[in-house]
mmCIF file of C-alpha atoms in Angstrom:
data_model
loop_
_atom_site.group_PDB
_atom_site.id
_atom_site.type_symbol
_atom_site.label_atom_id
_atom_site.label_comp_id
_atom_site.label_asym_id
_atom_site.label_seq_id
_atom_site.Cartn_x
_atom_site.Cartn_y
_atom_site.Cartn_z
ATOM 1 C CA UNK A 10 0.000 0.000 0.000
ATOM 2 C CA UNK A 11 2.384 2.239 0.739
ATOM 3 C CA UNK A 12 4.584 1.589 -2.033
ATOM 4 C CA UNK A 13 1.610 2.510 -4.296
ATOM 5 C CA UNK A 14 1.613 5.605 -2.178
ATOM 6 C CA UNK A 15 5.048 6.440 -3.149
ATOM 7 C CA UNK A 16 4.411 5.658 -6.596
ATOM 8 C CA UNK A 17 1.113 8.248 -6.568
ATOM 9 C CA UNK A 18 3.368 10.749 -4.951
ATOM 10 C CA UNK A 19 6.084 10.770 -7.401
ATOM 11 C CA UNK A 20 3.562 10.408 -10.603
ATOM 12 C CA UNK A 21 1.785 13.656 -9.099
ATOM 13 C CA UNK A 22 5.017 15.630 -8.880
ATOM 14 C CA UNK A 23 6.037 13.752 -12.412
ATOM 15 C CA UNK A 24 2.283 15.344 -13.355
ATOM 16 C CA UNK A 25 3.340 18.877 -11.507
ATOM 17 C CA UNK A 26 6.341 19.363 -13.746
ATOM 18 C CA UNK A 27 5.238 18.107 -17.363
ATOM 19 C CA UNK A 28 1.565 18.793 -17.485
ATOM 20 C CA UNK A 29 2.078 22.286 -18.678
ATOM 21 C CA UNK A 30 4.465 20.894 -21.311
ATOM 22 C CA UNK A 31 2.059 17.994 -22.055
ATOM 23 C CA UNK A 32 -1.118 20.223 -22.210
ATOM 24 C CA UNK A 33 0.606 22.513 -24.440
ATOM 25 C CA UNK A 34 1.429 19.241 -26.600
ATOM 26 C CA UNK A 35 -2.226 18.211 -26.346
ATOM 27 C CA UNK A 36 -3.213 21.565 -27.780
ATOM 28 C CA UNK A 37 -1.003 21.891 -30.930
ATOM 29 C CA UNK A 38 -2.300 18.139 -31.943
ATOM 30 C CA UNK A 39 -5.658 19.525 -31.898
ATOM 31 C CA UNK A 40 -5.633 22.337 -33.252
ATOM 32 C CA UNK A 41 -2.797 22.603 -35.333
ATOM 33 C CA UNK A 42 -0.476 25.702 -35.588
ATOM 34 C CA UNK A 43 -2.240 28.429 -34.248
ATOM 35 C CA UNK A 44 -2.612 26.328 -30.861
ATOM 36 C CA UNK A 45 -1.907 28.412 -27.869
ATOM 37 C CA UNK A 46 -2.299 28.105 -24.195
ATOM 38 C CA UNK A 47 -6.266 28.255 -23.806
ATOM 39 C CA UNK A 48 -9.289 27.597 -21.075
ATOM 40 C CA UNK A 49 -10.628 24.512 -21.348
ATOM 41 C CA UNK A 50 -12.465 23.989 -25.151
ATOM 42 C CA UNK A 51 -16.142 24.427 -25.177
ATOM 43 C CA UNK A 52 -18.716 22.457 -26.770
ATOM 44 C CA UNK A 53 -19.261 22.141 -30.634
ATOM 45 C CA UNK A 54 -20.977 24.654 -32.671
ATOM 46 C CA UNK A 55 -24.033 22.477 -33.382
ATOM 47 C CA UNK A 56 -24.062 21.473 -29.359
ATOM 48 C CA UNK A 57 -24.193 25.154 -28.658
ATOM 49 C CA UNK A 58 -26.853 25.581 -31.256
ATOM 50 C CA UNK A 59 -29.068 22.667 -29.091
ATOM 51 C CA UNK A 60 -28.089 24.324 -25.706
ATOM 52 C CA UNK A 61 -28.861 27.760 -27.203
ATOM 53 C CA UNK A 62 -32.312 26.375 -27.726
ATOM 54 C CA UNK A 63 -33.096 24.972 -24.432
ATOM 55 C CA UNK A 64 -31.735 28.256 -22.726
ATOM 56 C CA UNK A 65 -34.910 30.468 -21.168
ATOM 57 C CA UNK A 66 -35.472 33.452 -23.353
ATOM 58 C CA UNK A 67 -36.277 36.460 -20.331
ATOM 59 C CA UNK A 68 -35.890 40.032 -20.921
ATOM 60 C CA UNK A 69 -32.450 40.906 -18.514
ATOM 61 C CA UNK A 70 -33.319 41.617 -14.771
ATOM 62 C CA UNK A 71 -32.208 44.649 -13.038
ATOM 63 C CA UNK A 72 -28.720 45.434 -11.901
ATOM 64 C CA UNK A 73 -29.928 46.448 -8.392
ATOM 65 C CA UNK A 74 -28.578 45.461 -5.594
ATOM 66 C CA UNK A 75 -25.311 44.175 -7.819
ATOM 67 C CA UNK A 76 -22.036 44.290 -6.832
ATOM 68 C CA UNK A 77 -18.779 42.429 -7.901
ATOM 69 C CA UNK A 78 -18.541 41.570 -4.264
ATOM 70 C CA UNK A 79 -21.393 39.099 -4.061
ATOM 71 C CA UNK A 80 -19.222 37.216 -6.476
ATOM 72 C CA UNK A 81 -15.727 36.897 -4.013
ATOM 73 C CA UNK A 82 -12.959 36.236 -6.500
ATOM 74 C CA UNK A 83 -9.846 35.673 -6.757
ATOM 75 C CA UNK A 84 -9.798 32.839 -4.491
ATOM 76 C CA UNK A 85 -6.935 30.577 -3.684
ATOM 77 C CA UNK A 86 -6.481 27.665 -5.780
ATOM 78 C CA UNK A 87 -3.442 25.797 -4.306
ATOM 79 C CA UNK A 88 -0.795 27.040 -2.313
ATOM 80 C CA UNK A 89 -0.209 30.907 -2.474
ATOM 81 C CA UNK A 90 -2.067 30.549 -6.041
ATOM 82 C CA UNK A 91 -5.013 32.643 -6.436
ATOM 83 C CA UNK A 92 -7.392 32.029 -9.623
ATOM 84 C CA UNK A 93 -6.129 34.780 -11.353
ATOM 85 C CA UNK A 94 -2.861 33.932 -11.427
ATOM 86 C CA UNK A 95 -3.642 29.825 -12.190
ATOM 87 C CA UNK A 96 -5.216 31.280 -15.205
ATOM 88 C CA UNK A 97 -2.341 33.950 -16.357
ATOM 89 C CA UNK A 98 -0.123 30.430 -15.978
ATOM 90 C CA UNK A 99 -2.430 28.511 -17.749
ATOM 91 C CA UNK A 100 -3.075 30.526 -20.465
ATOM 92 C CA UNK A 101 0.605 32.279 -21.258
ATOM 93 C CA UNK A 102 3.675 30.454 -22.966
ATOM 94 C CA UNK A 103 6.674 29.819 -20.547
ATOM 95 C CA UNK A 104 4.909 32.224 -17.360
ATOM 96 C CA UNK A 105 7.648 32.031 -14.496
ATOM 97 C CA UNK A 106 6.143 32.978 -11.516
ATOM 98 C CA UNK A 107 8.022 34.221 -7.764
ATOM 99 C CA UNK A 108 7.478 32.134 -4.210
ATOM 100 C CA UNK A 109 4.104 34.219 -3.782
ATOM 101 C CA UNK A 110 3.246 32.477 -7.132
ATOM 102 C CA UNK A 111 2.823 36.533 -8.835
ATOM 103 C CA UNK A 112 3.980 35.816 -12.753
ATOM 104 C CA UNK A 113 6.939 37.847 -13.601
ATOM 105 C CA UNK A 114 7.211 36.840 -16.645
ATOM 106 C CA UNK A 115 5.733 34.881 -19.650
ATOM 107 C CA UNK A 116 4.597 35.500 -23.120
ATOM 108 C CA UNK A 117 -0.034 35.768 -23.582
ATOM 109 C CA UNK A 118 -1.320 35.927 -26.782
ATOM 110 C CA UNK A 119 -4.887 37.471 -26.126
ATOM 111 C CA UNK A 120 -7.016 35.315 -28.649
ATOM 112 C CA UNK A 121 -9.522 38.183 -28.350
ATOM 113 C CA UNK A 122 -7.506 40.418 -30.530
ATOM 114 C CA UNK A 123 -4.475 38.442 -31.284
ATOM 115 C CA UNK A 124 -2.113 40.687 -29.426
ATOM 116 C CA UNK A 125 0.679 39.228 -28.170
ATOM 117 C CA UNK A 126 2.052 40.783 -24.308
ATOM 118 C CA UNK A 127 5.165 39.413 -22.002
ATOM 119 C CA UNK A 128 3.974 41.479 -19.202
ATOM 120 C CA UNK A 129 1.286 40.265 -16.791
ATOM 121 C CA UNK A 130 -0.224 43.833 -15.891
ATOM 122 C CA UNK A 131 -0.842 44.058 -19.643
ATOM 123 C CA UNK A 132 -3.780 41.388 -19.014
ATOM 124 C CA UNK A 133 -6.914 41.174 -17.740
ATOM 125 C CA UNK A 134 -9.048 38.161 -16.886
ATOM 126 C CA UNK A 135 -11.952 38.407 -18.615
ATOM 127 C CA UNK A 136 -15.065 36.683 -17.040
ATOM 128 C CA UNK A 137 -16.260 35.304 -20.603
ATOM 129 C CA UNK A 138 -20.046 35.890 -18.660
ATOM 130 C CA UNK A 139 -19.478 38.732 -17.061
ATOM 131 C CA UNK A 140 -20.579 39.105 -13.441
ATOM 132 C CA UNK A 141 -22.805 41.823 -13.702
ATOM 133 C CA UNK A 142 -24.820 39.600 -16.836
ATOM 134 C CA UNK A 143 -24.531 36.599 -14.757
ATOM 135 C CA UNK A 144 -26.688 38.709 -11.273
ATOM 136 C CA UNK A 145 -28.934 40.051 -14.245
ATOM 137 C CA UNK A 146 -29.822 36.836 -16.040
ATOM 138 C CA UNK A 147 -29.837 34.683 -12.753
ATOM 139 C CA UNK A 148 -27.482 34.965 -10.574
ATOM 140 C CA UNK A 149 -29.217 37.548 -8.243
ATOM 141 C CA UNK A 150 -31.356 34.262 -6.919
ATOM 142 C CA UNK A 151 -28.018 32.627 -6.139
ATOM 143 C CA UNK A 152 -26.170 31.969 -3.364
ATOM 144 C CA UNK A 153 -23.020 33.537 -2.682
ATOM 145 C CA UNK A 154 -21.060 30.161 -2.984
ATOM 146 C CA UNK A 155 -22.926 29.599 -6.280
ATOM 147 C CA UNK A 156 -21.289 32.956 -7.256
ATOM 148 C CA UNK A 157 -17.935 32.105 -6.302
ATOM 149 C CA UNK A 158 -18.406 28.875 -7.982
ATOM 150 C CA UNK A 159 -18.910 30.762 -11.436
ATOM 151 C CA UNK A 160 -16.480 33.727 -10.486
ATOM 152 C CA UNK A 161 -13.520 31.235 -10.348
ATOM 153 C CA UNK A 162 -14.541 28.317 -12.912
ATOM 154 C CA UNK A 163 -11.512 26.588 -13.742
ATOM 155 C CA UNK A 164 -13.427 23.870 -15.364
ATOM 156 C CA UNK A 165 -15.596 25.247 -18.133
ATOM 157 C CA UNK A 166 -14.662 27.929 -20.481
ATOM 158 C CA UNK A 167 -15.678 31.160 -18.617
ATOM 159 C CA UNK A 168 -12.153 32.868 -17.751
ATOM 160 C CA UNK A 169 -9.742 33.962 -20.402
ATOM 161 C CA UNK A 170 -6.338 35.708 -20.165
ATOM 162 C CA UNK A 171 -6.697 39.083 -22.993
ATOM 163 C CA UNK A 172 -5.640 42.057 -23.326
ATOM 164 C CA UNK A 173 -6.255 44.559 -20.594
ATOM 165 C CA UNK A 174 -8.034 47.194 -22.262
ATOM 166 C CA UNK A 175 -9.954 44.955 -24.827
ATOM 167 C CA UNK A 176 -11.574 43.307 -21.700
ATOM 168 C CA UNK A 177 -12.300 46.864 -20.369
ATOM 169 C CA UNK A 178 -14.004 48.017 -23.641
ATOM 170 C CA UNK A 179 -16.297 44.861 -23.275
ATOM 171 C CA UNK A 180 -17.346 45.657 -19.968
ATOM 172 C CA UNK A 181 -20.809 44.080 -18.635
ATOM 173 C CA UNK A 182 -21.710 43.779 -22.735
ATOM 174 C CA UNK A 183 -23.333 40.790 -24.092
ATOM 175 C CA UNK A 184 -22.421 39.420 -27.465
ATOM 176 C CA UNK A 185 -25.337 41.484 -29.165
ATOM 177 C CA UNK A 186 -23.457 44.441 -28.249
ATOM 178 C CA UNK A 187 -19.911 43.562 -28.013
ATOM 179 C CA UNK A 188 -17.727 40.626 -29.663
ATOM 180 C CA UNK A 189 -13.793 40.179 -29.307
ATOM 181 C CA UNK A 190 -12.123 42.469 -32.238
ATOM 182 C CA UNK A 191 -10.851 39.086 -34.083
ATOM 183 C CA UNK A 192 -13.962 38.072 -35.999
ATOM 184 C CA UNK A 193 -12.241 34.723 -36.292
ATOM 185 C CA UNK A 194 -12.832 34.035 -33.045
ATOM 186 C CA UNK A 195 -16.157 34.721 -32.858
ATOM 187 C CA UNK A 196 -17.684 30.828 -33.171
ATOM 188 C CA UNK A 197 -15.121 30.006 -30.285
ATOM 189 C CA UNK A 198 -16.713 33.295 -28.319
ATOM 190 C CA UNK A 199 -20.153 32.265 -28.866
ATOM 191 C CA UNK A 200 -19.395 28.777 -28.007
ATOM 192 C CA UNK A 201 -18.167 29.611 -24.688
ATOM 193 C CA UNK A 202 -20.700 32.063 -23.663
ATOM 194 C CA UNK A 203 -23.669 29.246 -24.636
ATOM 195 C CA UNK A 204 -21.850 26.548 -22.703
ATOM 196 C CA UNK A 205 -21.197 28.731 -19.203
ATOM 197 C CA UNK A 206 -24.806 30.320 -19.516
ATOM 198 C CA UNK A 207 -25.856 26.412 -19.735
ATOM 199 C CA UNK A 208 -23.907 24.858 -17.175
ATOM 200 C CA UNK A 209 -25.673 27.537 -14.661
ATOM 201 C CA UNK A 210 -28.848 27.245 -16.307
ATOM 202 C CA UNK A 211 -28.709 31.416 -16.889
ATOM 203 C CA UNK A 212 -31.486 33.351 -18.916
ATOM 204 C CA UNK A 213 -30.633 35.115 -22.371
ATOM 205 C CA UNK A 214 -32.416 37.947 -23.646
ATOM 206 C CA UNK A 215 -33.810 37.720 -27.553
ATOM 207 C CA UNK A 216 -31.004 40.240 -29.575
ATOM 208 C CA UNK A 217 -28.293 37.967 -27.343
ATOM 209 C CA UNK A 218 -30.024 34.780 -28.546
ATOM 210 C CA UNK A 219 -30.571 35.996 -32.270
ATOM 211 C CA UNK A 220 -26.974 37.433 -32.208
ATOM 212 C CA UNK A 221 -25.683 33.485 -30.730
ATOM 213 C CA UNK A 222 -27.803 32.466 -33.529
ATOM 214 C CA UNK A 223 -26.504 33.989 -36.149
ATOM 215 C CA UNK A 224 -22.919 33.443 -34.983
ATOM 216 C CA UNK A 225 -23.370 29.579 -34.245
ATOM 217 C CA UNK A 226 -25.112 29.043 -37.240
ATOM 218 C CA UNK A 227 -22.278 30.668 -39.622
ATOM 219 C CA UNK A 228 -19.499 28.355 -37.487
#
């Protein structure tokens, strides 16, 4: 037994040191050579076309009573790690980060606009649902835990490293007012804003769903 346990704890420091390197490998084999560092990879096109369709079509609530505190990010991941920072890791090439696990240094290409940064304070998480959408299609009902839970989701496709002030020109703007500046990446957009407004079973308003629409149904 406790030679298994041995065996567990190297594998899981063997996993520590080459999963960057291996996830990295994983994404140029699927997706060729413009692969970068990327959240995890949404749903298809034509799945986000069926969840689109069983999402609740609701005019948007009101903002009142909103604030970015009822959704308490950036929590800590592991160690000194905070989900910000697993994310500028996760999504830059070669990020070196100090004993307090700040990145101070690393190359992000921000697939919003396809600007390429090597300093962290050049970008912004972007909450691919933003908070403010989320408490106005839903998320005003929810607990505060449920709000943390999508503030800090590591596990669908809801936070993306991109450049600072791209993110800040999107704001609280839904995709039938605001899309990333790289119509190329539009499909992957929509495709990632269907999926996290599915997983938490979040309303859409019509232009949103007719602007998904058209978007999915060109991908």
């Amino acid at each position: 037994m406790s030679h298994m346990h041995d065996r567990r704890r190297v594998y899981a420091r063997r996993a520590a040191v080459f999963g960057g390197f291996a996830g990295l490998l994983g994404t140029l084999v699927l997706s060729g050579p413009t692969a970068q560092a990327a959240p995890p990879t949404p749903p298809s096109a034509a799945t986000a076309r069926t969840q689109l369709a069983g999402l609740t079509v609701k005019a948007e609530g009101s903002s009142d009573g909103y604030s970015r505190d009822k959704f308490p990010h950036w929590i800590t991941q592991s160690g000194s790690c905070n989900t910000r920072e697993v994310v500028l890791k996760r999504d830059g090439t070669n990020v070196q980060t100090d004993s307090s696990c700040a990145a101070t240094s690393g190359t992000w290409k921000s697939a919003y606009d396809g600007e390429t940064w090597t300093a962290a304070s050049d970008v912004d998480i972007d909450h691919v649902i933003p908070l403010s959408e989320a408490w106005k299609s839903g998320a005003s009902g929810w607990t505060t835990a449920q709000r943390q839970a999508l503030a800090n989701d590591l596990t669908h496709s809801q936070l993306i490293a991109v450049t600072d002030n791209v993110n800040q020109a999107k704001g609280d703007k839904d995709p039938a007012k605001w899309l990333p500046p790289l119509a190329s990446y539009h499909c992957m957009y929509a495709r990632m804003w269907v999926s996290v407004k599915y997983t938490y079973k979040l309303t859409v308003d019509s232009a949103e769903k007719s602007a998904l629409s058209g978007i999915l149904n060109g991908c």
